[in-house]
Short mmCIF file of C-alpha atoms in Angstrom, two decimals:
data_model
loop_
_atom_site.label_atom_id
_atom_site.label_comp_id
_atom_site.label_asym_id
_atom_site.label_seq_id
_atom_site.Cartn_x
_atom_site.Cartn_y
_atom_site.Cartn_z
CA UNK Y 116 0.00 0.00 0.00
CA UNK Y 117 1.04 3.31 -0.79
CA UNK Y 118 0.43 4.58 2.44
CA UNK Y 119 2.33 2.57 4.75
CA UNK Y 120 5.71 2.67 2.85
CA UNK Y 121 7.10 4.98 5.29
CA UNK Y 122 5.87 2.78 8.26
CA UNK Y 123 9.46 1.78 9.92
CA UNK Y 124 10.08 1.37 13.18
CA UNK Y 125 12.33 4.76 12.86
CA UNK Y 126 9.86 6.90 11.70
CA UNK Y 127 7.78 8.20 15.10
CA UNK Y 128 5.35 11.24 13.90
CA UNK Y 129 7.46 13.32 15.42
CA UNK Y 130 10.04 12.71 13.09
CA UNK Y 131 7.49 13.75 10.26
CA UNK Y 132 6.96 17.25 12.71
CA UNK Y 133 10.79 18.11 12.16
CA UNK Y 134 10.51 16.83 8.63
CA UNK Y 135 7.61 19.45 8.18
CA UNK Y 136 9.44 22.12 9.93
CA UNK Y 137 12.41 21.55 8.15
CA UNK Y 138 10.30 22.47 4.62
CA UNK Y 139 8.92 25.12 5.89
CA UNK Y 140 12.08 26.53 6.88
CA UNK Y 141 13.62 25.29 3.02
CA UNK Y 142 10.67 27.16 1.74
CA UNK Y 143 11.74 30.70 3.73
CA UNK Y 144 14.90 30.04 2.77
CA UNK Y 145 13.40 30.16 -1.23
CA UNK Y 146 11.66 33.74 -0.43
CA UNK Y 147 14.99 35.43 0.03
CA UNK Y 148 15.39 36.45 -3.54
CA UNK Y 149 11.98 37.77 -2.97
CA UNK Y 150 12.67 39.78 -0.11
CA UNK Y 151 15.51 41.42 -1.40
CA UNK Y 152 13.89 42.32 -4.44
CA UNK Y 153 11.08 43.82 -2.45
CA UNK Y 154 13.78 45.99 -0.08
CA UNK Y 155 15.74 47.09 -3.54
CA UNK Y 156 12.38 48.51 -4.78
CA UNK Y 157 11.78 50.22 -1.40
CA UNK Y 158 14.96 51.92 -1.00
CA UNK Y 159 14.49 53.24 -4.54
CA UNK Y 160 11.01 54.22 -4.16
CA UNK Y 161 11.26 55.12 -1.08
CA UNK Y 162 7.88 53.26 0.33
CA UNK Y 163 7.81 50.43 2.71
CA UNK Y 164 5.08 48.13 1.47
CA UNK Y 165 2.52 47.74 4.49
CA UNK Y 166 0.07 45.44 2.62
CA UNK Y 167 0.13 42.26 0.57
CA UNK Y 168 -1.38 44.37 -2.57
CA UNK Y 169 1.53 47.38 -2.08
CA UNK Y 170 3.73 43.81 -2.85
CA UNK Y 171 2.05 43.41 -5.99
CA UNK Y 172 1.71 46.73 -7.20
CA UNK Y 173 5.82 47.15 -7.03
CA UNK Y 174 6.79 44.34 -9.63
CA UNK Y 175 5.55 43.30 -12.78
CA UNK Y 176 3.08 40.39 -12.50
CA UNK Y 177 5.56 37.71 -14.68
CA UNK Y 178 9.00 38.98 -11.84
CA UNK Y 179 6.32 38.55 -8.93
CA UNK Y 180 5.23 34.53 -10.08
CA UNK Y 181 9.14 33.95 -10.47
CA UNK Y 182 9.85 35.26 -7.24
CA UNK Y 183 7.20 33.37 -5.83
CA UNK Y 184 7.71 30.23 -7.25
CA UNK Y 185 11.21 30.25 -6.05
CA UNK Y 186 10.41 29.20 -3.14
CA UNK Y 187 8.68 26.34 -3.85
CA UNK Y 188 12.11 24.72 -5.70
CA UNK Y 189 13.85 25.19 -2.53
CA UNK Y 190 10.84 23.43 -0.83
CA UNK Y 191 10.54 20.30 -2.84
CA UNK Y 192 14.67 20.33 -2.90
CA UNK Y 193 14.49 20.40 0.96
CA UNK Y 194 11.63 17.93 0.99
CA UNK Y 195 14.30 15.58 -0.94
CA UNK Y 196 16.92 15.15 1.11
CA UNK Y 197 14.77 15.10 4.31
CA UNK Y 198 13.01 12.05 3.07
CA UNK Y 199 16.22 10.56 1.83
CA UNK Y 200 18.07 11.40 5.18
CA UNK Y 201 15.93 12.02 8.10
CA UNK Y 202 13.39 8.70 7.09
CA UNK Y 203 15.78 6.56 4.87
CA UNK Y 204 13.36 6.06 2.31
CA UNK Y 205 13.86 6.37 -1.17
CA UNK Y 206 11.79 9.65 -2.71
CA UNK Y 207 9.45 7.34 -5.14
CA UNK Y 208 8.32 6.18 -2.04
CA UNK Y 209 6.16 9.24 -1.02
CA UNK Y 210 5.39 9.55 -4.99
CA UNK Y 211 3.91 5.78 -5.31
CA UNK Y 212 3.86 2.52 -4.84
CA UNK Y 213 4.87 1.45 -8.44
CA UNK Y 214 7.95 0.79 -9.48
CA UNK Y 215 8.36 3.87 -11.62
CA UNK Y 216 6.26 7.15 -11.80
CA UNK Y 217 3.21 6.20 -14.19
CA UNK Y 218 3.28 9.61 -16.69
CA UNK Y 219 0.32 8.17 -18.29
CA UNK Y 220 -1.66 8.81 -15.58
CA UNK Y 221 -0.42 11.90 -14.83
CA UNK Y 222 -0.77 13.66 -18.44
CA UNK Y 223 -4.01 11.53 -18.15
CA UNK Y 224 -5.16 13.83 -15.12
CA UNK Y 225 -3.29 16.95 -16.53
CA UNK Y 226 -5.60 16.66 -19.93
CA UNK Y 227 -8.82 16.00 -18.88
CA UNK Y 228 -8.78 18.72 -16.03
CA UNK Y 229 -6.71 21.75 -18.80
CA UNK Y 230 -9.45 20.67 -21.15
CA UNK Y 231 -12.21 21.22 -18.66
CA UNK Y 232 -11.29 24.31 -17.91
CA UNK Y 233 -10.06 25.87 -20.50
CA UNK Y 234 -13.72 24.89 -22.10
CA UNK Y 235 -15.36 26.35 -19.23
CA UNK Y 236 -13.71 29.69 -19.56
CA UNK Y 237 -14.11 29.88 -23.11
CA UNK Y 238 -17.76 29.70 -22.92
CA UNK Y 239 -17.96 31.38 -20.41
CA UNK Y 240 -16.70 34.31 -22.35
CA UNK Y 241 -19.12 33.66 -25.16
CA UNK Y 242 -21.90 33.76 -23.07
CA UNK Y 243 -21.09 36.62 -21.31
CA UNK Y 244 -18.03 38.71 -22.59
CA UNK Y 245 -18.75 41.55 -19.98
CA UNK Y 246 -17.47 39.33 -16.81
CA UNK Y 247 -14.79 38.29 -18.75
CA UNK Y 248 -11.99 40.12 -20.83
CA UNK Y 249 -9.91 39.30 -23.43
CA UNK Y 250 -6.41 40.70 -22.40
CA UNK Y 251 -4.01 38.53 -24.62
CA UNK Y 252 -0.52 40.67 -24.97
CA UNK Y 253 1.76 38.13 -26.76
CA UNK Y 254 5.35 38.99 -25.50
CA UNK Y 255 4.08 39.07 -21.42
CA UNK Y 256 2.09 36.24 -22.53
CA UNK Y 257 5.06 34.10 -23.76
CA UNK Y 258 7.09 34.88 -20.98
CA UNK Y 259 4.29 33.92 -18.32
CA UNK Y 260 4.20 30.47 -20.63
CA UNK Y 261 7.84 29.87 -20.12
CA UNK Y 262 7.52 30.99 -16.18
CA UNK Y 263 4.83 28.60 -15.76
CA UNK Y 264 5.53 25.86 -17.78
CA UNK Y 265 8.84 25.73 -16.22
CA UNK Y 266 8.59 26.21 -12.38
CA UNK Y 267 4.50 25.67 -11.87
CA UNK Y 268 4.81 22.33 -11.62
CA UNK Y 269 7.31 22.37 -9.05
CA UNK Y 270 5.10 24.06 -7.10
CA UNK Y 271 2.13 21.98 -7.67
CA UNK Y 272 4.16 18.80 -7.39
CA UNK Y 273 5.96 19.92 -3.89
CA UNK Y 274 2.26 20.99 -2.48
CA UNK Y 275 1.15 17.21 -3.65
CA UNK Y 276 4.14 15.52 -1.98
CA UNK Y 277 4.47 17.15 0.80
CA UNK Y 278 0.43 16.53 1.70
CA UNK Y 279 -0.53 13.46 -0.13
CA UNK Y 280 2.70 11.97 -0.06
CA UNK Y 281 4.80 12.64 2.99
CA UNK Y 282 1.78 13.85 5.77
CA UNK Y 283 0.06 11.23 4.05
CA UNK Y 284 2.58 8.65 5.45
CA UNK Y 285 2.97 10.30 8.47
CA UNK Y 286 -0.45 10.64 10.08
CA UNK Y 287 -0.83 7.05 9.08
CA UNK Y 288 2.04 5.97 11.08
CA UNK Y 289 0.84 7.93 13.70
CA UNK Y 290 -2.92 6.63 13.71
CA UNK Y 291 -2.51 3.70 11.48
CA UNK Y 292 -5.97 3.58 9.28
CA UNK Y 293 -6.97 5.62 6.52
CA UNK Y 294 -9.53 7.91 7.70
CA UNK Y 295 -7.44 10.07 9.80
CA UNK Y 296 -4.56 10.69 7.44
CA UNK Y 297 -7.15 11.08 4.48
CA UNK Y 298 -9.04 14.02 6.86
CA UNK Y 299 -6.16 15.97 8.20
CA UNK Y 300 -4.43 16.46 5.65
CA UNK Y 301 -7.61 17.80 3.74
CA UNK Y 302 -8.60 19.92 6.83
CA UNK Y 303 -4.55 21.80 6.84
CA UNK Y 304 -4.47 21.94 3.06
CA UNK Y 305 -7.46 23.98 2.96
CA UNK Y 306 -6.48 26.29 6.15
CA UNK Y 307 -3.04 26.43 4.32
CA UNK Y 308 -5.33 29.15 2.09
CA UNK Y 309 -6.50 31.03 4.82
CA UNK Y 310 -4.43 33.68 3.89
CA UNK Y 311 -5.37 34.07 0.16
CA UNK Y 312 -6.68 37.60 -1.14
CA UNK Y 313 -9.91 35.78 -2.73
CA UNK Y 314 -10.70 34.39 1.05
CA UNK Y 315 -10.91 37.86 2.38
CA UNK Y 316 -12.99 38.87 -0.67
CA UNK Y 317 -15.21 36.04 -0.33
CA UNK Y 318 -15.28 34.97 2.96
CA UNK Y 319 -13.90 31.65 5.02
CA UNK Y 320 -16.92 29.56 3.70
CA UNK Y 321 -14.83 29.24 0.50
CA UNK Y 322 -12.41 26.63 2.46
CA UNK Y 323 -15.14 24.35 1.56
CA UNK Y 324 -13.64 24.73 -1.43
CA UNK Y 325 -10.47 24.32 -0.51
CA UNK Y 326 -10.93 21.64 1.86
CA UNK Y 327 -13.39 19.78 -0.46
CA UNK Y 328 -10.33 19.82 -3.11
CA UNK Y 329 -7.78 18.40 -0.80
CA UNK Y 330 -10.28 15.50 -0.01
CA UNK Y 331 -10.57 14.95 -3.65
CA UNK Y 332 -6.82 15.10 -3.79
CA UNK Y 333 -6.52 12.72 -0.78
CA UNK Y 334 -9.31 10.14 -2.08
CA UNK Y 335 -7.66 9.84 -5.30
CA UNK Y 336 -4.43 8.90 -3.86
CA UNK Y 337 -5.74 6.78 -1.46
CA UNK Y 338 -7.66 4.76 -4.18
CA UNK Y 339 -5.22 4.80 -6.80
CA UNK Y 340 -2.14 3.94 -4.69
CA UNK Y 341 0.20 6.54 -5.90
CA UNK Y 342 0.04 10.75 -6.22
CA UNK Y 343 0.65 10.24 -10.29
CA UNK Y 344 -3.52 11.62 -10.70
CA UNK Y 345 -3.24 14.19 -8.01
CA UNK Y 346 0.07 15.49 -9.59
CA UNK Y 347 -1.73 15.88 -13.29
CA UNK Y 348 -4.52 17.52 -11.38
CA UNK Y 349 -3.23 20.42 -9.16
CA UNK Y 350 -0.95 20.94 -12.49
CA UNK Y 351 -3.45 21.30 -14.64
CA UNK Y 352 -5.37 23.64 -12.28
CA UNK Y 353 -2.84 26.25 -11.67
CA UNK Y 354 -1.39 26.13 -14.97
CA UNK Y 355 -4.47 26.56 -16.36
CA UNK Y 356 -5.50 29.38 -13.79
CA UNK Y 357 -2.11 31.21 -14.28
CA UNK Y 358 -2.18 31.07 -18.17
CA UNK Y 359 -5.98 31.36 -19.00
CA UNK Y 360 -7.79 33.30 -16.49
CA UNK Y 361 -6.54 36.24 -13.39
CA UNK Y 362 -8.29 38.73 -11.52
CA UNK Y 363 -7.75 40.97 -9.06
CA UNK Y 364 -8.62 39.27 -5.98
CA UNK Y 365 -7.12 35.71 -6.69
CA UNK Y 366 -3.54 34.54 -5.27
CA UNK Y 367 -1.81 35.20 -8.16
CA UNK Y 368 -2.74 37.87 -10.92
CA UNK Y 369 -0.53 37.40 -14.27
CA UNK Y 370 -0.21 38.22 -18.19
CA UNK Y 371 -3.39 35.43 -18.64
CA UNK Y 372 -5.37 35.43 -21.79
CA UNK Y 373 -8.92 36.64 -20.09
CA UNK Y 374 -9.10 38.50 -16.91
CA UNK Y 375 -11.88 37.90 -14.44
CA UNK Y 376 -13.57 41.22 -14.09
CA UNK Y 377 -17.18 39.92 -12.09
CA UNK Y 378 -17.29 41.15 -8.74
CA UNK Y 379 -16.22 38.06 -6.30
CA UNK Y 380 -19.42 36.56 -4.65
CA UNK Y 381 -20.16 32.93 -3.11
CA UNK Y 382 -22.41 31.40 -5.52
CA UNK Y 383 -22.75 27.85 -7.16
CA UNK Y 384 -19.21 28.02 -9.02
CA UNK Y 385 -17.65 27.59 -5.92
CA UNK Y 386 -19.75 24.45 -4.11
CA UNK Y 387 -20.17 22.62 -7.96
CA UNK Y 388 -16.59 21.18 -8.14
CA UNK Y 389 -16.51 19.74 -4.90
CA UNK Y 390 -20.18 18.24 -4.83
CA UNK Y 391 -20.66 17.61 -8.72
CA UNK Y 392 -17.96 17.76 -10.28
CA UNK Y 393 -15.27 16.01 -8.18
CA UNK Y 394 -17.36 13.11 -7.13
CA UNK Y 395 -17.75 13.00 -11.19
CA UNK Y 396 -14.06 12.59 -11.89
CA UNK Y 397 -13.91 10.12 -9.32
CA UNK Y 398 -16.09 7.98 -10.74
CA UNK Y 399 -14.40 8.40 -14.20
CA UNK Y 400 -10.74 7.57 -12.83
CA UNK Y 401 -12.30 4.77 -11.25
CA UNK Y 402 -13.95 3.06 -14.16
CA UNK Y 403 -10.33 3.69 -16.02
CA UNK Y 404 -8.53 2.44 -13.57
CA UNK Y 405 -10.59 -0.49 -11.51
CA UNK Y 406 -10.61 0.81 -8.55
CA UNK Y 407 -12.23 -1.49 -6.28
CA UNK Y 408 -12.20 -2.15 -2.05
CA UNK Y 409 -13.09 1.38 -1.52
CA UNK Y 410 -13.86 0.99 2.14
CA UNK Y 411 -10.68 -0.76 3.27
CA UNK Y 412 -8.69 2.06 1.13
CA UNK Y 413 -10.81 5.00 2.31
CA UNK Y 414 -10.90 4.13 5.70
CA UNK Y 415 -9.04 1.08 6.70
CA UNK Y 416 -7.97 0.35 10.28
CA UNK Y 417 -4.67 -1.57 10.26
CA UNK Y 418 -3.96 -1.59 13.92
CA UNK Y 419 -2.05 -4.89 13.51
CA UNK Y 420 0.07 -4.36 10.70
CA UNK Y 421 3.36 -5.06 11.51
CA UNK Y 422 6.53 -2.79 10.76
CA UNK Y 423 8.87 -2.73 7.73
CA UNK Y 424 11.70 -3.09 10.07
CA UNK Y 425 14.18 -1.59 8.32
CA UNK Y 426 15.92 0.10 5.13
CA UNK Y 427 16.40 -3.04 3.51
CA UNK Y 428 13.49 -4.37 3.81
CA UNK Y 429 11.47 -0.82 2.64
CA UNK Y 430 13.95 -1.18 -0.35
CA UNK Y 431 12.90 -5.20 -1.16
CA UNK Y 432 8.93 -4.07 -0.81
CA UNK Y 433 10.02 -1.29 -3.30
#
């Protein structure tokens, strides 16, 4: 099982605490860059930014994504060598439980979700071109592609393993059933959003969103034994989100092709994915894939289940 490949005797949860602590503090170490860039443009200007938005407002959108998305390389870079050093493990093992990454599945997921949304925001445009601008400038355009295409999915992929891969592992060995891992890391990937701009536009009942996305996420994983779907996802959804469509009040606002210009408001958009939609791709990864024993891979109890006791062993289940 995917889940228990980190379940040694040497790896206590709290090892997984440092582990987690350790990214974090790989992550800071990736907003440096940022932070000098943003004391250069003070000094010159002579304004200390006092708000997220005075942030944005002092680089160009396409600088801003790079600077952000630093961070994110030193993150998955740390995440590396803490699962390689501090747990032993090799890092496939908090990618899947194959032998070898399955790319199949992950342009699979990747495809079907772009597609899906690109669709959706073209039509949406057709239907109603007022709520939604076309804003295509080719040279910031192309160098948002290349920003994106290049360093997104390092940022979607280290948000995947670090929650559905290594906290995945972790709260298992900590509870040892499915439930509890499955839930918690759901609950802190949605709070991990708290902070965004569109959650103080739109309230903190949009972490249903959220929350609903990382159960998705988390379900999908479970079921399919591996992160390869939940990879293609989250890809997909940012890329698409950073190329396609920005607005003002989302997380990141960039060169896209159409800009969002409706006023932010809880309505359906936001409840559909995780109620219809989700639960619909579900069922369509399942059919592809034969899924089956849902219950013992949702929410398992394996109290009993003895350790991998060591390296060598992890290495001859791998």
């Amino acid at each position: 099982m995917f889940i228990t490949q980190g379940f040694t005797r040497a790896n206590s949860f709290g090892k997984y605490l440092i582990g987690s602590l350790l990214v974090f503090i790989a992550s800071a170490i990736g907003q440096v860059p940022l932070l000098i860039a943003i004391g250069i443009k003070s000094v010159m200007g002579g304004n200390v930014p006092s708000t997220e938005t005075d942030i944005y407002k002092m680089f160009d959108s396409n600088l801003f994504l790079l600077l952000i998305l630093l961070s994110f390389v030193c993150a998955l870079a740390g995440l590396y060598f803490i699962v390689k050093g501090l747990h032993h493990q090799t890092f496939l093992s908090i990618i899947t439980s194959r032998k070898k990454i399955d790319w199949k599945r992950v342009f699979f997921a990747f495809g079907i979700w772009f597609v899906f949304s690109a669709g959706m925001i073209i039509i949406s445009y057709f239907i109603d071109d007022s709520e939604i601008k076309l804003q295509f400038n080719l040279i910031p355009f192309l160098i948002l592609a290349l920003i994106t295409l290049l360093l997104m999915p390092i940022q979607t992929s280290t948000e995947e393993l670090v929650f559905r891969g290594y906290l995945m592992q972790g709260f298992f060995n900590l509870a040892r059933n499915k439930w509890f891992p499955l839930i918690m890391t759901s609950v802190i990937f949605g709070t991990m959003h708290i902070f965004n701009p569109e959650i103080q536009k739109m309230g903190y009942l949009l972490l249903v969103y959220y929350i609903g996305t990382g159960l998705f996420l988390g379900i999908i994983t479970l079921m399919d034994e591996g992160t390869e779907l939940a990879l293609g996802f989250h890809a997909a959804n940012n890329m698409a989100a950073a190329l396609l469509l920005t607005s003002d009040f989302t997380v990141f606002q960039t060169h896209s092709i159409f800009k969002d210009m409706s006023e932010p408001a809880l309505g359906l958009e936001v409840f559909l994915p995780v109620f219809i939609i989700f639960p619909t791709l579900i069922f369509v990864f399942a059919k592809v894939y034969n899924w089956s024993n849902w219950k013992d891979k949702l929410i398992g109890n394996h109290q009993d289940l003895p350790y991998l006791e060591d390296q060598e062993q992890f290495q001859d289940q791998m």
